[in-house]
């Protein structure tokens, strides 16, 4: 059970290693295009069809027709990767239960966007966890974990790719452990691995979430930008001298030891573009002005000779 590209690696790995995948469950096709008339299948569906696997796409997970169809496959086990919350009638169906491959080191970063939030919060390490599903989101008994280092210059794309492959590997190891233990591998409650520090959550990210707060420290803004790059992208509002506002996406920054003159102030030395965070200047390396292509800041400066007359609208304005 899964939908995005992140889940494809695990499905592909299961098939290539000879596991009998009896069916694949994914989200319904989504309408795309200007008139919303073209239907786009999920990445998991595309992979499933390439391997000739039956695909189920329920609108509602409690739909009696879907439940009956799912039961007809008599699966011993269900594997979930980047899907949706399941009702008990679904996760409790197989004799060996249902386990999830989660892109974080649980109990930290429960929620929909664990990769983004780990980078945003400046973590130096994350990982993947397999756990048995229960009634609450991401709280079930932990089966296995694998860690993954986050370099200081890594963005979400780098961590996403690393965890995607690591998750598929951990899924195989978890399956082997479940089979060897006849469905009852060693697993531990999440409370037993919590060291007493505060648990950080990973809620779904919306457009409003991605607005840069320039009053934060340069390190916090730096991590925020790479934690949302390249998708969905951190953004700020550029204010022209005449008061016109334009959304500016920021994809890459570079830390400096230069002191700023106040948060949100734009400066340039003719070669580089800087915006002042709460304690220092951040060099803006890659950006995208609304309606334009993504570009290097130095190319942006060539067409914006009066950039220092602009300022960044503060998040609290």
PDB file of C-alpha atoms in Angstrom:
ATOM      1  CA  UNK A   1       0.000   0.000   0.000  1.00  0.00           C
ATOM      2  CA  UNK A   2       1.537   3.265  -1.136  1.00  0.00           C
ATOM      3  CA  UNK A   3       1.228   6.180  -3.525  1.00  0.00           C
ATOM      4  CA  UNK A   4       4.297   8.385  -4.273  1.00  0.00           C
ATOM      5  CA  UNK A   5       7.690   7.674  -5.814  1.00  0.00           C
ATOM      6  CA  UNK A   6       9.084   7.030  -2.325  1.00  0.00           C
ATOM      7  CA  UNK A   7       6.988   3.840  -2.123  1.00  0.00           C
ATOM      8  CA  UNK A   8       7.952   2.589  -5.580  1.00  0.00           C
ATOM      9  CA  UNK A   9      11.444   1.539  -4.514  1.00  0.00           C
ATOM     10  CA  UNK A  10      10.023  -0.790  -1.863  1.00  0.00           C
ATOM     11  CA  UNK A  11       7.448  -2.327  -4.240  1.00  0.00           C
ATOM     12  CA  UNK A  12      10.124  -2.831  -6.891  1.00  0.00           C
ATOM     13  CA  UNK A  13      12.429  -4.441  -4.340  1.00  0.00           C
ATOM     14  CA  UNK A  14       9.723  -6.836  -3.131  1.00  0.00           C
ATOM     15  CA  UNK A  15       8.994  -7.984  -6.674  1.00  0.00           C
ATOM     16  CA  UNK A  16      12.667  -8.337  -7.623  1.00  0.00           C
ATOM     17  CA  UNK A  17      13.330 -10.448  -4.520  1.00  0.00           C
ATOM     18  CA  UNK A  18      10.595 -12.935  -5.383  1.00  0.00           C
ATOM     19  CA  UNK A  19       7.942 -12.023  -2.826  1.00  0.00           C
ATOM     20  CA  UNK A  20       4.417 -12.853  -3.906  1.00  0.00           C
ATOM     21  CA  UNK A  21       2.779  -9.439  -4.087  1.00  0.00           C
ATOM     22  CA  UNK A  22      -0.871 -10.430  -4.563  1.00  0.00           C
ATOM     23  CA  UNK A  23      -2.214  -6.876  -4.954  1.00  0.00           C
ATOM     24  CA  UNK A  24      -1.278  -3.203  -4.704  1.00  0.00           C
ATOM     25  CA  UNK A  25      -3.451  -0.564  -3.025  1.00  0.00           C
ATOM     26  CA  UNK A  26      -2.965   3.075  -3.988  1.00  0.00           C
ATOM     27  CA  UNK A  27      -4.802   6.389  -4.231  1.00  0.00           C
ATOM     28  CA  UNK A  28      -7.345   6.950  -7.022  1.00  0.00           C
ATOM     29  CA  UNK A  29      -6.066   8.632 -10.186  1.00  0.00           C
ATOM     30  CA  UNK A  30      -6.012  12.432  -9.923  1.00  0.00           C
ATOM     31  CA  UNK A  31      -7.319  14.890 -12.527  1.00  0.00           C
ATOM     32  CA  UNK A  32      -4.586  17.104 -13.980  1.00  0.00           C
ATOM     33  CA  UNK A  33      -4.226  19.729 -16.695  1.00  0.00           C
ATOM     34  CA  UNK A  34      -5.872  23.079 -17.268  1.00  0.00           C
ATOM     35  CA  UNK A  35      -9.344  21.575 -17.575  1.00  0.00           C
ATOM     36  CA  UNK A  36      -8.755  18.741 -15.086  1.00  0.00           C
ATOM     37  CA  UNK A  37      -9.856  16.254 -17.727  1.00  0.00           C
ATOM     38  CA  UNK A  38      -6.753  14.071 -17.877  1.00  0.00           C
ATOM     39  CA  UNK A  39      -6.415  11.453 -15.138  1.00  0.00           C
ATOM     40  CA  UNK A  40      -2.949  10.818 -13.727  1.00  0.00           C
ATOM     41  CA  UNK A  41      -2.137   7.530 -11.981  1.00  0.00           C
ATOM     42  CA  UNK A  42       0.116   7.399  -8.923  1.00  0.00           C
ATOM     43  CA  UNK A  43       3.747   6.356  -9.281  1.00  0.00           C
ATOM     44  CA  UNK A  44       2.969   3.163  -7.379  1.00  0.00           C
ATOM     45  CA  UNK A  45       0.159   2.297  -9.780  1.00  0.00           C
ATOM     46  CA  UNK A  46       2.486   2.764 -12.758  1.00  0.00           C
ATOM     47  CA  UNK A  47       5.008   0.381 -11.189  1.00  0.00           C
ATOM     48  CA  UNK A  48       2.326  -2.175 -10.312  1.00  0.00           C
ATOM     49  CA  UNK A  49       0.934  -2.235 -13.852  1.00  0.00           C
ATOM     50  CA  UNK A  50       4.450  -2.675 -15.278  1.00  0.00           C
ATOM     51  CA  UNK A  51       4.684  -5.880 -13.238  1.00  0.00           C
ATOM     52  CA  UNK A  52       1.151  -7.030 -14.035  1.00  0.00           C
ATOM     53  CA  UNK A  53      -0.042  -6.685 -10.444  1.00  0.00           C
ATOM     54  CA  UNK A  54      -3.722  -6.132  -9.544  1.00  0.00           C
ATOM     55  CA  UNK A  55      -4.335  -2.534  -8.437  1.00  0.00           C
ATOM     56  CA  UNK A  56      -7.009  -1.442  -5.949  1.00  0.00           C
ATOM     57  CA  UNK A  57      -7.874   2.273  -5.695  1.00  0.00           C
ATOM     58  CA  UNK A  58     -10.537   2.801  -3.044  1.00  0.00           C
ATOM     59  CA  UNK A  59     -12.019   6.249  -2.451  1.00  0.00           C
ATOM     60  CA  UNK A  60     -12.787   5.230   1.131  1.00  0.00           C
ATOM     61  CA  UNK A  61     -10.823   2.642   3.089  1.00  0.00           C
ATOM     62  CA  UNK A  62     -13.980   1.438   4.895  1.00  0.00           C
ATOM     63  CA  UNK A  63     -15.932   0.852   1.689  1.00  0.00           C
ATOM     64  CA  UNK A  64     -17.512  -2.645   2.087  1.00  0.00           C
ATOM     65  CA  UNK A  65     -16.819  -3.497  -1.561  1.00  0.00           C
ATOM     66  CA  UNK A  66     -13.122  -2.657  -1.114  1.00  0.00           C
ATOM     67  CA  UNK A  67     -12.911  -4.626   2.157  1.00  0.00           C
ATOM     68  CA  UNK A  68     -14.438  -7.652   0.463  1.00  0.00           C
ATOM     69  CA  UNK A  69     -12.080  -7.359  -2.495  1.00  0.00           C
ATOM     70  CA  UNK A  70      -9.049  -6.981  -0.224  1.00  0.00           C
ATOM     71  CA  UNK A  71     -10.065 -10.057   1.791  1.00  0.00           C
ATOM     72  CA  UNK A  72     -10.335 -12.097  -1.395  1.00  0.00           C
ATOM     73  CA  UNK A  73      -6.553 -11.943  -1.865  1.00  0.00           C
ATOM     74  CA  UNK A  74      -5.914 -13.712   1.470  1.00  0.00           C
ATOM     75  CA  UNK A  75      -2.662 -11.811   2.034  1.00  0.00           C
ATOM     76  CA  UNK A  76      -0.484 -13.043   4.917  1.00  0.00           C
ATOM     77  CA  UNK A  77       0.928  -9.564   5.456  1.00  0.00           C
ATOM     78  CA  UNK A  78       0.398  -5.974   4.372  1.00  0.00           C
ATOM     79  CA  UNK A  79       3.233  -3.492   3.803  1.00  0.00           C
ATOM     80  CA  UNK A  80       2.521   0.241   3.921  1.00  0.00           C
ATOM     81  CA  UNK A  81       4.847   2.953   2.594  1.00  0.00           C
ATOM     82  CA  UNK A  82       3.755   6.616   2.361  1.00  0.00           C
ATOM     83  CA  UNK A  83       0.054   5.894   2.142  1.00  0.00           C
ATOM     84  CA  UNK A  84      -2.824   7.007   4.358  1.00  0.00           C
ATOM     85  CA  UNK A  85      -4.339   6.168   7.733  1.00  0.00           C
ATOM     86  CA  UNK A  86      -5.926   2.718   7.713  1.00  0.00           C
ATOM     87  CA  UNK A  87      -8.992   1.598   9.689  1.00  0.00           C
ATOM     88  CA  UNK A  88      -8.598  -1.401  11.967  1.00  0.00           C
ATOM     89  CA  UNK A  89     -10.689  -3.562   9.669  1.00  0.00           C
ATOM     90  CA  UNK A  90      -7.880  -3.159   7.115  1.00  0.00           C
ATOM     91  CA  UNK A  91      -4.668  -3.218   9.177  1.00  0.00           C
ATOM     92  CA  UNK A  92      -5.830  -6.131  11.331  1.00  0.00           C
ATOM     93  CA  UNK A  93      -6.922  -8.248   8.361  1.00  0.00           C
ATOM     94  CA  UNK A  94      -3.788 -10.328   7.566  1.00  0.00           C
ATOM     95  CA  UNK A  95      -2.656 -13.101   9.908  1.00  0.00           C
ATOM     96  CA  UNK A  96       0.785 -11.461  10.249  1.00  0.00           C
ATOM     97  CA  UNK A  97      -0.630  -7.963  10.570  1.00  0.00           C
ATOM     98  CA  UNK A  98       0.410  -4.792   8.754  1.00  0.00           C
ATOM     99  CA  UNK A  99       3.688  -2.935   9.064  1.00  0.00           C
ATOM    100  CA  UNK A 100       4.688   0.525   7.917  1.00  0.00           C
ATOM    101  CA  UNK A 101       8.009   1.807   6.592  1.00  0.00           C
ATOM    102  CA  UNK A 102       8.302   5.307   8.087  1.00  0.00           C
ATOM    103  CA  UNK A 103      10.968   7.818   7.024  1.00  0.00           C
ATOM    104  CA  UNK A 104      12.134   8.807  10.507  1.00  0.00           C
ATOM    105  CA  UNK A 105      13.530   7.342  13.708  1.00  0.00           C
ATOM    106  CA  UNK A 106      10.322   6.844  15.646  1.00  0.00           C
ATOM    107  CA  UNK A 107       8.989   8.006  18.014  1.00  0.00           C
ATOM    108  CA  UNK A 108      10.526  11.215  16.618  1.00  0.00           C
ATOM    109  CA  UNK A 109       8.822  12.821  13.628  1.00  0.00           C
ATOM    110  CA  UNK A 110       5.484  11.087  13.557  1.00  0.00           C
ATOM    111  CA  UNK A 111       3.347  12.539  10.793  1.00  0.00           C
ATOM    112  CA  UNK A 112       3.088  13.236   7.077  1.00  0.00           C
ATOM    113  CA  UNK A 113       6.352  15.115   6.391  1.00  0.00           C
ATOM    114  CA  UNK A 114       9.142  13.557   8.491  1.00  0.00           C
ATOM    115  CA  UNK A 115      11.924  14.153   5.957  1.00  0.00           C
ATOM    116  CA  UNK A 116      11.191  17.856   5.579  1.00  0.00           C
ATOM    117  CA  UNK A 117      10.941  18.513   9.302  1.00  0.00           C
ATOM    118  CA  UNK A 118      14.140  16.639  10.154  1.00  0.00           C
ATOM    119  CA  UNK A 119      16.088  18.902   7.783  1.00  0.00           C
ATOM    120  CA  UNK A 120      14.188  22.059   8.806  1.00  0.00           C
ATOM    121  CA  UNK A 121      15.061  21.370  12.437  1.00  0.00           C
ATOM    122  CA  UNK A 122      18.747  20.975  11.611  1.00  0.00           C
ATOM    123  CA  UNK A 123      19.012  17.307  12.535  1.00  0.00           C
ATOM    124  CA  UNK A 124      22.331  15.658  11.716  1.00  0.00           C
ATOM    125  CA  UNK A 125      20.778  12.191  11.605  1.00  0.00           C
ATOM    126  CA  UNK A 126      17.485  10.617  10.637  1.00  0.00           C
ATOM    127  CA  UNK A 127      16.554   7.176   9.361  1.00  0.00           C
ATOM    128  CA  UNK A 128      13.768   4.715   8.680  1.00  0.00           C
ATOM    129  CA  UNK A 129      11.654   2.649  11.055  1.00  0.00           C
ATOM    130  CA  UNK A 130       9.400  -0.345  10.492  1.00  0.00           C
ATOM    131  CA  UNK A 131       6.549  -0.761  12.952  1.00  0.00           C
ATOM    132  CA  UNK A 132       3.262  -2.623  13.274  1.00  0.00           C
ATOM    133  CA  UNK A 133       0.188  -0.474  12.704  1.00  0.00           C
ATOM    134  CA  UNK A 134      -2.258   0.114  15.524  1.00  0.00           C
ATOM    135  CA  UNK A 135      -5.091   2.535  16.267  1.00  0.00           C
ATOM    136  CA  UNK A 136      -3.069   5.766  16.291  1.00  0.00           C
ATOM    137  CA  UNK A 137      -0.835   7.308  13.611  1.00  0.00           C
ATOM    138  CA  UNK A 138       2.824   6.167  13.712  1.00  0.00           C
ATOM    139  CA  UNK A 139       2.637   4.861  17.303  1.00  0.00           C
ATOM    140  CA  UNK A 140       2.822   1.080  16.849  1.00  0.00           C
ATOM    141  CA  UNK A 141       5.441  -1.348  18.106  1.00  0.00           C
ATOM    142  CA  UNK A 142       8.853  -0.858  16.491  1.00  0.00           C
ATOM    143  CA  UNK A 143      10.323  -3.798  14.608  1.00  0.00           C
ATOM    144  CA  UNK A 144      13.537  -2.376  13.132  1.00  0.00           C
ATOM    145  CA  UNK A 145      15.433   0.878  12.542  1.00  0.00           C
ATOM    146  CA  UNK A 146      18.250   2.085  10.313  1.00  0.00           C
ATOM    147  CA  UNK A 147      19.990   5.447  10.654  1.00  0.00           C
ATOM    148  CA  UNK A 148      20.953   7.885   7.901  1.00  0.00           C
ATOM    149  CA  UNK A 149      23.316  10.880   8.319  1.00  0.00           C
ATOM    150  CA  UNK A 150      22.197  14.319   7.129  1.00  0.00           C
ATOM    151  CA  UNK A 151      25.148  16.418   5.879  1.00  0.00           C
ATOM    152  CA  UNK A 152      24.930  20.119   6.687  1.00  0.00           C
ATOM    153  CA  UNK A 153      24.608  21.008   2.996  1.00  0.00           C
ATOM    154  CA  UNK A 154      22.000  18.340   2.152  1.00  0.00           C
ATOM    155  CA  UNK A 155      18.539  19.304   0.977  1.00  0.00           C
ATOM    156  CA  UNK A 156      15.328  17.295   1.151  1.00  0.00           C
ATOM    157  CA  UNK A 157      15.902  15.704  -2.256  1.00  0.00           C
ATOM    158  CA  UNK A 158      19.174  14.154  -1.067  1.00  0.00           C
ATOM    159  CA  UNK A 159      17.661  12.806   2.154  1.00  0.00           C
ATOM    160  CA  UNK A 160      14.503  11.631   0.348  1.00  0.00           C
ATOM    161  CA  UNK A 161      16.541   9.572  -2.145  1.00  0.00           C
ATOM    162  CA  UNK A 162      18.706   8.097   0.601  1.00  0.00           C
ATOM    163  CA  UNK A 163      15.780   7.095   2.788  1.00  0.00           C
ATOM    164  CA  UNK A 164      13.853   5.714  -0.180  1.00  0.00           C
ATOM    165  CA  UNK A 165      16.595   3.138  -0.822  1.00  0.00           C
ATOM    166  CA  UNK A 166      17.259   2.542   2.871  1.00  0.00           C
ATOM    167  CA  UNK A 167      13.544   1.988   3.467  1.00  0.00           C
ATOM    168  CA  UNK A 168      13.354  -0.686   0.780  1.00  0.00           C
ATOM    169  CA  UNK A 169      16.349  -2.455   2.321  1.00  0.00           C
ATOM    170  CA  UNK A 170      14.835  -2.299   5.804  1.00  0.00           C
ATOM    171  CA  UNK A 171      11.530  -3.611   4.462  1.00  0.00           C
ATOM    172  CA  UNK A 172      13.284  -6.743   3.177  1.00  0.00           C
ATOM    173  CA  UNK A 173      15.046  -7.298   6.499  1.00  0.00           C
ATOM    174  CA  UNK A 174      11.773  -6.826   8.351  1.00  0.00           C
ATOM    175  CA  UNK A 175       9.997  -9.314   6.115  1.00  0.00           C
ATOM    176  CA  UNK A 176      12.713 -11.880   6.712  1.00  0.00           C
ATOM    177  CA  UNK A 177      12.407 -11.389  10.468  1.00  0.00           C
ATOM    178  CA  UNK A 178       8.615 -11.759  10.343  1.00  0.00           C
ATOM    179  CA  UNK A 179       8.835 -14.942   8.283  1.00  0.00           C
ATOM    180  CA  UNK A 180      11.537 -16.417  10.531  1.00  0.00           C
ATOM    181  CA  UNK A 181       9.411 -15.710  13.604  1.00  0.00           C
ATOM    182  CA  UNK A 182       6.202 -17.041  12.012  1.00  0.00           C
ATOM    183  CA  UNK A 183       4.621 -13.631  12.136  1.00  0.00           C
ATOM    184  CA  UNK A 184       5.785 -12.684  15.615  1.00  0.00           C
ATOM    185  CA  UNK A 185       9.181 -10.924  15.371  1.00  0.00           C
ATOM    186  CA  UNK A 186      10.690  -9.099  18.318  1.00  0.00           C
ATOM    187  CA  UNK A 187       9.055  -5.671  18.527  1.00  0.00           C
ATOM    188  CA  UNK A 188       9.106  -3.015  21.204  1.00  0.00           C
ATOM    189  CA  UNK A 189       6.701  -0.278  22.274  1.00  0.00           C
ATOM    190  CA  UNK A 190       7.785   3.224  21.280  1.00  0.00           C
ATOM    191  CA  UNK A 191       7.615   4.412  24.880  1.00  0.00           C
ATOM    192  CA  UNK A 192      10.495   2.108  25.725  1.00  0.00           C
ATOM    193  CA  UNK A 193      12.887   3.783  23.263  1.00  0.00           C
ATOM    194  CA  UNK A 194      12.028   7.360  24.165  1.00  0.00           C
ATOM    195  CA  UNK A 195      14.948   8.968  26.021  1.00  0.00           C
ATOM    196  CA  UNK A 196      12.872  11.607  27.768  1.00  0.00           C
ATOM    197  CA  UNK A 197      13.574  14.412  25.321  1.00  0.00           C
ATOM    198  CA  UNK A 198      10.650  16.151  23.681  1.00  0.00           C
ATOM    199  CA  UNK A 199       9.057  14.339  20.761  1.00  0.00           C
ATOM    200  CA  UNK A 200       9.124  16.365  17.554  1.00  0.00           C
ATOM    201  CA  UNK A 201       6.207  16.037  15.184  1.00  0.00           C
ATOM    202  CA  UNK A 202       6.110  16.138  11.375  1.00  0.00           C
ATOM    203  CA  UNK A 203       2.760  17.613  10.347  1.00  0.00           C
ATOM    204  CA  UNK A 204       1.666  18.015   6.755  1.00  0.00           C
ATOM    205  CA  UNK A 205       3.228  20.997   4.995  1.00  0.00           C
ATOM    206  CA  UNK A 206       1.068  23.661   3.383  1.00  0.00           C
ATOM    207  CA  UNK A 207       1.950  26.769   1.379  1.00  0.00           C
ATOM    208  CA  UNK A 208       1.711  28.917   4.516  1.00  0.00           C
ATOM    209  CA  UNK A 209       4.192  26.611   6.250  1.00  0.00           C
ATOM    210  CA  UNK A 210       6.812  27.460   3.638  1.00  0.00           C
ATOM    211  CA  UNK A 211       6.985  31.209   4.229  1.00  0.00           C
ATOM    212  CA  UNK A 212      10.417  32.292   5.505  1.00  0.00           C
ATOM    213  CA  UNK A 213      10.609  34.083   8.845  1.00  0.00           C
ATOM    214  CA  UNK A 214      13.623  36.391   8.511  1.00  0.00           C
ATOM    215  CA  UNK A 215      13.617  37.205  12.237  1.00  0.00           C
ATOM    216  CA  UNK A 216      14.995  33.720  12.912  1.00  0.00           C
ATOM    217  CA  UNK A 217      18.742  33.078  12.993  1.00  0.00           C
ATOM    218  CA  UNK A 218      20.650  32.625   9.751  1.00  0.00           C
ATOM    219  CA  UNK A 219      21.205  28.946  10.618  1.00  0.00           C
ATOM    220  CA  UNK A 220      17.471  28.431  11.167  1.00  0.00           C
ATOM    221  CA  UNK A 221      16.592  30.074   7.854  1.00  0.00           C
ATOM    222  CA  UNK A 222      19.364  28.125   6.097  1.00  0.00           C
ATOM    223  CA  UNK A 223      17.933  24.834   7.421  1.00  0.00           C
ATOM    224  CA  UNK A 224      14.383  25.934   6.627  1.00  0.00           C
ATOM    225  CA  UNK A 225      15.258  26.594   2.980  1.00  0.00           C
ATOM    226  CA  UNK A 226      17.067  23.282   2.429  1.00  0.00           C
ATOM    227  CA  UNK A 227      14.305  21.462   4.308  1.00  0.00           C
ATOM    228  CA  UNK A 228      11.845  22.563   1.620  1.00  0.00           C
ATOM    229  CA  UNK A 229      14.116  22.378  -1.432  1.00  0.00           C
ATOM    230  CA  UNK A 230      13.388  21.626  -4.188  1.00  0.00           C
ATOM    231  CA  UNK A 231       9.745  20.821  -3.354  1.00  0.00           C
ATOM    232  CA  UNK A 232       7.584  22.547  -2.266  1.00  0.00           C
ATOM    233  CA  UNK A 233      10.114  25.393  -1.911  1.00  0.00           C
ATOM    234  CA  UNK A 234      10.545  28.077   0.742  1.00  0.00           C
ATOM    235  CA  UNK A 235       9.223  31.502  -0.233  1.00  0.00           C
ATOM    236  CA  UNK A 236       9.161  35.126   0.777  1.00  0.00           C
ATOM    237  CA  UNK A 237       7.487  38.271  -0.535  1.00  0.00           C
ATOM    238  CA  UNK A 238       9.616  40.821  -2.367  1.00  0.00           C
ATOM    239  CA  UNK A 239       8.420  44.425  -1.974  1.00  0.00           C
ATOM    240  CA  UNK A 240       9.197  46.840  -4.816  1.00  0.00           C
ATOM    241  CA  UNK A 241       9.791  50.575  -4.184  1.00  0.00           C
ATOM    242  CA  UNK A 242       6.287  51.279  -5.552  1.00  0.00           C
ATOM    243  CA  UNK A 243       4.757  48.794  -3.089  1.00  0.00           C
ATOM    244  CA  UNK A 244       4.178  46.024  -5.619  1.00  0.00           C
ATOM    245  CA  UNK A 245       4.550  42.547  -4.118  1.00  0.00           C
ATOM    246  CA  UNK A 246       6.084  39.517  -5.842  1.00  0.00           C
ATOM    247  CA  UNK A 247       6.592  36.023  -4.457  1.00  0.00           C
ATOM    248  CA  UNK A 248      10.231  34.935  -4.448  1.00  0.00           C
ATOM    249  CA  UNK A 249      11.084  31.267  -3.963  1.00  0.00           C
ATOM    250  CA  UNK A 250      14.452  30.514  -2.373  1.00  0.00           C
ATOM    251  CA  UNK A 251      16.015  27.137  -3.149  1.00  0.00           C
ATOM    252  CA  UNK A 252      19.554  27.463  -1.858  1.00  0.00           C
ATOM    253  CA  UNK A 253      21.391  29.750   0.542  1.00  0.00           C
ATOM    254  CA  UNK A 254      24.898  29.991   1.926  1.00  0.00           C
ATOM    255  CA  UNK A 255      25.786  30.965   5.495  1.00  0.00           C
ATOM    256  CA  UNK A 256      28.106  33.914   6.053  1.00  0.00           C
ATOM    257  CA  UNK A 257      29.780  35.552   9.040  1.00  0.00           C
ATOM    258  CA  UNK A 258      28.636  39.009   7.929  1.00  0.00           C
ATOM    259  CA  UNK A 259      26.362  40.944  10.256  1.00  0.00           C
ATOM    260  CA  UNK A 260      23.115  42.312   8.861  1.00  0.00           C
ATOM    261  CA  UNK A 261      21.372  45.637   9.421  1.00  0.00           C
ATOM    262  CA  UNK A 262      17.999  44.189  10.402  1.00  0.00           C
ATOM    263  CA  UNK A 263      15.964  41.159   9.371  1.00  0.00           C
ATOM    264  CA  UNK A 264      14.686  41.176   5.795  1.00  0.00           C
ATOM    265  CA  UNK A 265      17.100  43.828   4.498  1.00  0.00           C
ATOM    266  CA  UNK A 266      18.417  43.111   0.985  1.00  0.00           C
ATOM    267  CA  UNK A 267      22.015  43.953   0.090  1.00  0.00           C
ATOM    268  CA  UNK A 268      24.458  43.098  -2.678  1.00  0.00           C
ATOM    269  CA  UNK A 269      28.131  43.565  -3.401  1.00  0.00           C
ATOM    270  CA  UNK A 270      27.451  43.433  -7.127  1.00  0.00           C
ATOM    271  CA  UNK A 271      28.344  39.763  -7.363  1.00  0.00           C
ATOM    272  CA  UNK A 272      26.232  38.146  -4.644  1.00  0.00           C
ATOM    273  CA  UNK A 273      22.762  38.718  -3.192  1.00  0.00           C
ATOM    274  CA  UNK A 274      22.242  38.796   0.563  1.00  0.00           C
ATOM    275  CA  UNK A 275      19.203  38.953   2.824  1.00  0.00           C
ATOM    276  CA  UNK A 276      19.644  39.641   6.505  1.00  0.00           C
ATOM    277  CA  UNK A 277      18.277  37.096   8.961  1.00  0.00           C
ATOM    278  CA  UNK A 278      17.972  37.745  12.681  1.00  0.00           C
ATOM    279  CA  UNK A 279      21.699  37.561  13.427  1.00  0.00           C
ATOM    280  CA  UNK A 280      23.632  37.510  10.131  1.00  0.00           C
ATOM    281  CA  UNK A 281      23.471  37.812   6.365  1.00  0.00           C
ATOM    282  CA  UNK A 282      22.479  34.823   4.264  1.00  0.00           C
ATOM    283  CA  UNK A 283      23.727  34.657   0.706  1.00  0.00           C
ATOM    284  CA  UNK A 284      20.920  33.703  -1.666  1.00  0.00           C
ATOM    285  CA  UNK A 285      22.370  31.239  -4.184  1.00  0.00           C
ATOM    286  CA  UNK A 286      19.365  29.943  -6.158  1.00  0.00           C
ATOM    287  CA  UNK A 287      15.940  31.523  -6.469  1.00  0.00           C
ATOM    288  CA  UNK A 288      12.850  31.893  -8.614  1.00  0.00           C
ATOM    289  CA  UNK A 289      10.764  34.994  -9.121  1.00  0.00           C
ATOM    290  CA  UNK A 290       7.035  34.384  -9.674  1.00  0.00           C
ATOM    291  CA  UNK A 291       6.415  33.670 -13.364  1.00  0.00           C
ATOM    292  CA  UNK A 292      10.118  33.169 -14.086  1.00  0.00           C
ATOM    293  CA  UNK A 293      12.489  30.211 -14.251  1.00  0.00           C
ATOM    294  CA  UNK A 294      14.633  29.013 -11.370  1.00  0.00           C
ATOM    295  CA  UNK A 295      18.046  30.679 -11.631  1.00  0.00           C
ATOM    296  CA  UNK A 296      21.295  31.494  -9.890  1.00  0.00           C
ATOM    297  CA  UNK A 297      21.202  34.687  -7.852  1.00  0.00           C
ATOM    298  CA  UNK A 298      24.015  36.222  -9.898  1.00  0.00           C
ATOM    299  CA  UNK A 299      21.887  35.887 -13.052  1.00  0.00           C
ATOM    300  CA  UNK A 300      18.956  37.381 -11.166  1.00  0.00           C
ATOM    301  CA  UNK A 301      21.109  40.388 -10.241  1.00  0.00           C
ATOM    302  CA  UNK A 302      21.933  41.051 -13.890  1.00  0.00           C
ATOM    303  CA  UNK A 303      18.274  41.858 -14.496  1.00  0.00           C
ATOM    304  CA  UNK A 304      17.608  43.570 -11.157  1.00  0.00           C
ATOM    305  CA  UNK A 305      20.076  46.469 -10.995  1.00  0.00           C
ATOM    306  CA  UNK A 306      18.039  48.284  -8.327  1.00  0.00           C
ATOM    307  CA  UNK A 307      17.536  45.301  -6.032  1.00  0.00           C
ATOM    308  CA  UNK A 308      18.694  47.208  -2.935  1.00  0.00           C
ATOM    309  CA  UNK A 309      15.672  49.453  -3.295  1.00  0.00           C
ATOM    310  CA  UNK A 310      13.511  46.399  -2.597  1.00  0.00           C
ATOM    311  CA  UNK A 311      12.911  44.796   0.764  1.00  0.00           C
ATOM    312  CA  UNK A 312      11.501  41.534   2.029  1.00  0.00           C
ATOM    313  CA  UNK A 313       8.059  41.618   3.580  1.00  0.00           C
ATOM    314  CA  UNK A 314       8.279  40.202   7.066  1.00  0.00           C
ATOM    315  CA  UNK A 315       6.196  37.190   7.865  1.00  0.00           C
ATOM    316  CA  UNK A 316       4.352  39.062  10.623  1.00  0.00           C
ATOM    317  CA  UNK A 317       3.471  42.068   8.365  1.00  0.00           C
TER     318      UNK A 317
END
